[in-house]
Amino acid sequence: VYSVTYAIYKRSVRKYNPMTTRLCDYQPHPFKITHYDLRLQLAGEATTVVADLTVANNPAGPASTDLFLHGDELNFVSVAVN
């Protein structure tokens, strides 16, 4: 189980630039999220989000040992592995 905590300090509207993905280029993701639990703590200047994720290898995806967590305009607080 991965526990990820981050705080959202600012919210901005960004233009979304979609990319074309052709079916022949598609690959299954190497990991599956089999369970998740989100906890939100709302405050005036920041929102804290705690996400508990159960992540498993995806047998249909490519073999990988790297798990990358994407985030935009976030203040990373911690990650823990159980």
Short mmCIF file of N, CA and C in Angstrom, two decimals:
data_model
loop_
_atom_site.label_atom_id
_atom_site.label_comp_id
_atom_site.label_asym_id
_atom_site.label_seq_id
_atom_site.Cartn_x
_atom_site.Cartn_y
_atom_site.Cartn_z
N VAL A 1 0.85 -1.17 0.00
CA VAL A 1 0.00 0.00 0.00
C VAL A 1 0.89 1.23 0.00
N TYR A 2 0.64 2.13 -0.90
CA TYR A 2 1.34 3.41 -0.96
C TYR A 2 0.44 4.47 -0.33
N SER A 3 0.96 5.28 0.55
CA SER A 3 0.22 6.39 1.13
C SER A 3 0.88 7.67 0.65
N VAL A 4 0.14 8.49 -0.05
CA VAL A 4 0.67 9.71 -0.63
C VAL A 4 -0.05 10.89 -0.01
N THR A 5 0.70 11.87 0.47
CA THR A 5 0.12 13.07 1.05
C THR A 5 0.67 14.28 0.33
N TYR A 6 -0.22 15.16 -0.08
CA TYR A 6 0.23 16.39 -0.71
C TYR A 6 -0.76 17.50 -0.40
N ALA A 7 -0.30 18.73 -0.52
CA ALA A 7 -1.15 19.89 -0.26
C ALA A 7 -1.29 20.69 -1.54
N ILE A 8 -2.49 21.14 -1.80
CA ILE A 8 -2.77 21.96 -2.97
C ILE A 8 -2.86 23.41 -2.48
N TYR A 9 -1.90 24.23 -2.85
CA TYR A 9 -1.85 25.60 -2.36
C TYR A 9 -2.43 26.61 -3.33
N LYS A 10 -2.44 26.28 -4.60
CA LYS A 10 -2.98 27.25 -5.51
C LYS A 10 -3.67 26.52 -6.64
N ARG A 11 -4.70 27.13 -7.12
CA ARG A 11 -5.48 26.54 -8.19
C ARG A 11 -5.43 27.47 -9.38
N SER A 12 -5.10 26.96 -10.52
CA SER A 12 -5.06 27.78 -11.71
C SER A 12 -5.76 27.05 -12.85
N VAL A 13 -6.24 27.82 -13.77
CA VAL A 13 -6.88 27.25 -14.94
C VAL A 13 -5.83 27.21 -16.04
N ARG A 14 -5.61 26.03 -16.55
CA ARG A 14 -4.63 25.87 -17.61
C ARG A 14 -5.33 25.38 -18.85
N LYS A 15 -4.79 25.75 -19.98
CA LYS A 15 -5.35 25.23 -21.23
C LYS A 15 -4.87 23.80 -21.40
N TYR A 16 -5.79 22.95 -21.77
CA TYR A 16 -5.47 21.54 -21.98
C TYR A 16 -5.13 21.34 -23.45
N ASN A 17 -3.98 20.79 -23.70
CA ASN A 17 -3.55 20.50 -25.07
C ASN A 17 -3.57 19.00 -25.27
N PRO A 18 -4.67 18.48 -25.81
CA PRO A 18 -4.77 17.02 -25.97
C PRO A 18 -3.77 16.50 -27.00
N MET A 19 -3.29 15.31 -26.73
CA MET A 19 -2.39 14.64 -27.65
C MET A 19 -3.15 13.49 -28.31
N THR A 20 -2.86 13.24 -29.55
CA THR A 20 -3.49 12.13 -30.25
C THR A 20 -2.78 10.83 -29.87
N THR A 21 -3.57 9.84 -29.44
CA THR A 21 -3.04 8.51 -29.16
C THR A 21 -3.75 7.54 -30.09
N ARG A 22 -2.98 6.90 -30.93
CA ARG A 22 -3.56 5.94 -31.85
C ARG A 22 -3.66 4.58 -31.16
N LEU A 23 -4.66 3.83 -31.52
CA LEU A 23 -4.88 2.52 -30.92
C LEU A 23 -3.65 1.63 -31.07
N CYS A 24 -2.96 1.73 -32.19
CA CYS A 24 -1.77 0.88 -32.40
C CYS A 24 -0.63 1.28 -31.47
N ASP A 25 -0.66 2.49 -30.90
CA ASP A 25 0.38 2.95 -29.98
C ASP A 25 0.05 2.68 -28.52
N TYR A 26 -1.16 2.24 -28.23
CA TYR A 26 -1.60 2.05 -26.85
C TYR A 26 -0.88 0.88 -26.20
N GLN A 27 -0.48 1.06 -24.94
CA GLN A 27 0.08 -0.02 -24.12
C GLN A 27 -0.63 0.00 -22.77
N PRO A 28 -0.98 -1.15 -22.23
CA PRO A 28 -1.55 -1.17 -20.88
C PRO A 28 -0.53 -0.63 -19.88
N HIS A 29 -1.00 -0.01 -18.83
CA HIS A 29 -0.12 0.51 -17.79
C HIS A 29 0.51 -0.66 -17.04
N PRO A 30 1.77 -0.53 -16.56
CA PRO A 30 2.42 -1.64 -15.87
C PRO A 30 1.84 -1.92 -14.48
N PHE A 31 1.05 -0.98 -13.93
CA PHE A 31 0.48 -1.17 -12.60
C PHE A 31 -1.03 -0.99 -12.63
N LYS A 32 -1.70 -1.64 -11.68
CA LYS A 32 -3.14 -1.47 -11.49
C LYS A 32 -3.36 -0.91 -10.09
N ILE A 33 -4.30 0.02 -9.95
CA ILE A 33 -4.74 0.46 -8.63
C ILE A 33 -5.98 -0.36 -8.30
N THR A 34 -5.83 -1.26 -7.34
CA THR A 34 -6.92 -2.18 -7.02
C THR A 34 -7.84 -1.65 -5.92
N HIS A 35 -7.36 -0.64 -5.18
CA HIS A 35 -8.19 -0.02 -4.13
C HIS A 35 -7.62 1.37 -3.84
N TYR A 36 -8.51 2.31 -3.53
CA TYR A 36 -8.04 3.62 -3.13
C TYR A 36 -8.95 4.20 -2.06
N ASP A 37 -8.39 5.06 -1.24
CA ASP A 37 -9.12 5.76 -0.19
C ASP A 37 -8.58 7.19 -0.16
N LEU A 38 -9.45 8.17 -0.36
CA LEU A 38 -9.05 9.58 -0.36
C LEU A 38 -9.61 10.27 0.87
N ARG A 39 -8.76 11.09 1.51
CA ARG A 39 -9.20 11.92 2.63
C ARG A 39 -8.81 13.36 2.33
N LEU A 40 -9.77 14.26 2.41
CA LEU A 40 -9.56 15.67 2.12
C LEU A 40 -9.68 16.47 3.40
N GLN A 41 -8.76 17.39 3.60
CA GLN A 41 -8.81 18.34 4.71
C GLN A 41 -8.85 19.73 4.08
N LEU A 42 -10.03 20.36 4.11
CA LEU A 42 -10.22 21.65 3.48
C LEU A 42 -9.87 22.77 4.44
N ALA A 43 -9.12 23.74 3.96
CA ALA A 43 -8.75 24.91 4.76
C ALA A 43 -8.78 26.12 3.84
N GLY A 44 -8.69 27.31 4.43
CA GLY A 44 -8.77 28.54 3.65
C GLY A 44 -7.67 28.70 2.62
N GLU A 45 -6.42 28.43 3.00
CA GLU A 45 -5.31 28.66 2.08
C GLU A 45 -4.76 27.40 1.46
N ALA A 46 -5.17 26.24 1.92
CA ALA A 46 -4.65 24.98 1.36
C ALA A 46 -5.64 23.86 1.59
N THR A 47 -5.59 22.91 0.69
CA THR A 47 -6.35 21.68 0.85
C THR A 47 -5.34 20.54 0.92
N THR A 48 -5.45 19.70 1.95
CA THR A 48 -4.56 18.55 2.08
C THR A 48 -5.32 17.31 1.63
N VAL A 49 -4.68 16.55 0.76
CA VAL A 49 -5.28 15.33 0.24
C VAL A 49 -4.37 14.17 0.64
N VAL A 50 -4.95 13.16 1.29
CA VAL A 50 -4.22 11.94 1.61
C VAL A 50 -4.86 10.82 0.79
N ALA A 51 -4.05 10.13 0.00
CA ALA A 51 -4.53 9.05 -0.84
C ALA A 51 -3.83 7.77 -0.44
N ASP A 52 -4.60 6.77 -0.01
CA ASP A 52 -4.06 5.44 0.24
C ASP A 52 -4.40 4.58 -0.97
N LEU A 53 -3.37 4.08 -1.63
CA LEU A 53 -3.54 3.31 -2.86
C LEU A 53 -3.02 1.90 -2.68
N THR A 54 -3.76 0.94 -3.16
CA THR A 54 -3.25 -0.43 -3.26
C THR A 54 -2.87 -0.64 -4.72
N VAL A 55 -1.58 -0.81 -4.96
CA VAL A 55 -1.05 -0.89 -6.32
C VAL A 55 -0.48 -2.28 -6.54
N ALA A 56 -0.82 -2.88 -7.68
CA ALA A 56 -0.31 -4.22 -8.02
C ALA A 56 0.24 -4.20 -9.44
N ASN A 57 1.16 -5.11 -9.72
CA ASN A 57 1.65 -5.25 -11.09
C ASN A 57 0.51 -5.67 -11.99
N ASN A 58 0.50 -5.17 -13.20
CA ASN A 58 -0.51 -5.53 -14.18
C ASN A 58 0.10 -6.57 -15.11
N PRO A 59 -0.38 -7.82 -15.07
CA PRO A 59 0.20 -8.85 -15.92
C PRO A 59 0.02 -8.56 -17.41
N ALA A 60 -0.97 -7.75 -17.76
CA ALA A 60 -1.19 -7.41 -19.18
C ALA A 60 -0.29 -6.27 -19.63
N GLY A 61 0.37 -5.59 -18.70
CA GLY A 61 1.23 -4.46 -19.04
C GLY A 61 2.68 -4.86 -19.11
N PRO A 62 3.53 -3.92 -19.54
CA PRO A 62 4.96 -4.20 -19.60
C PRO A 62 5.56 -4.30 -18.20
N ALA A 63 6.62 -5.08 -18.07
CA ALA A 63 7.28 -5.22 -16.78
C ALA A 63 7.96 -3.90 -16.42
N SER A 64 7.77 -3.46 -15.17
CA SER A 64 8.39 -2.22 -14.74
C SER A 64 8.58 -2.24 -13.23
N THR A 65 9.63 -1.61 -12.77
CA THR A 65 9.85 -1.47 -11.34
C THR A 65 9.69 -0.02 -10.91
N ASP A 66 9.47 0.88 -11.86
CA ASP A 66 9.35 2.30 -11.57
C ASP A 66 7.87 2.72 -11.50
N LEU A 67 7.50 3.33 -10.41
CA LEU A 67 6.16 3.88 -10.25
C LEU A 67 6.31 5.38 -10.13
N PHE A 68 5.76 6.12 -11.09
CA PHE A 68 5.91 7.57 -11.14
C PHE A 68 4.57 8.20 -10.76
N LEU A 69 4.59 9.10 -9.79
CA LEU A 69 3.39 9.82 -9.37
C LEU A 69 3.42 11.21 -9.99
N HIS A 70 2.46 11.50 -10.84
CA HIS A 70 2.39 12.79 -11.52
C HIS A 70 1.69 13.80 -10.61
N GLY A 71 2.12 15.03 -10.65
CA GLY A 71 1.47 16.10 -9.90
C GLY A 71 1.81 17.43 -10.52
N ASP A 72 0.87 18.35 -10.45
CA ASP A 72 1.07 19.66 -11.03
C ASP A 72 0.67 20.71 -10.00
N GLU A 73 1.56 21.63 -9.70
CA GLU A 73 1.33 22.70 -8.73
C GLU A 73 0.95 22.14 -7.36
N LEU A 74 1.68 21.10 -6.94
CA LEU A 74 1.44 20.46 -5.65
C LEU A 74 2.66 20.63 -4.77
N ASN A 75 2.45 20.66 -3.48
CA ASN A 75 3.53 20.66 -2.52
C ASN A 75 3.60 19.25 -1.93
N PHE A 76 4.55 18.46 -2.39
CA PHE A 76 4.68 17.07 -1.96
C PHE A 76 5.04 17.03 -0.48
N VAL A 77 4.34 16.21 0.30
CA VAL A 77 4.59 16.10 1.72
C VAL A 77 5.28 14.78 2.05
N SER A 78 4.72 13.63 1.62
CA SER A 78 5.34 12.36 1.98
C SER A 78 4.78 11.22 1.13
N VAL A 79 5.52 10.12 1.12
CA VAL A 79 5.05 8.86 0.58
C VAL A 79 5.57 7.76 1.49
N ALA A 80 4.76 6.74 1.72
CA ALA A 80 5.16 5.62 2.57
C ALA A 80 4.73 4.33 1.90
N VAL A 81 5.53 3.30 2.07
CA VAL A 81 5.24 1.99 1.47
C VAL A 81 5.07 1.00 2.61
N ASN A 82 3.95 0.27 2.54
CA ASN A 82 3.65 -0.73 3.56
C ASN A 82 3.98 -2.10 3.00
#
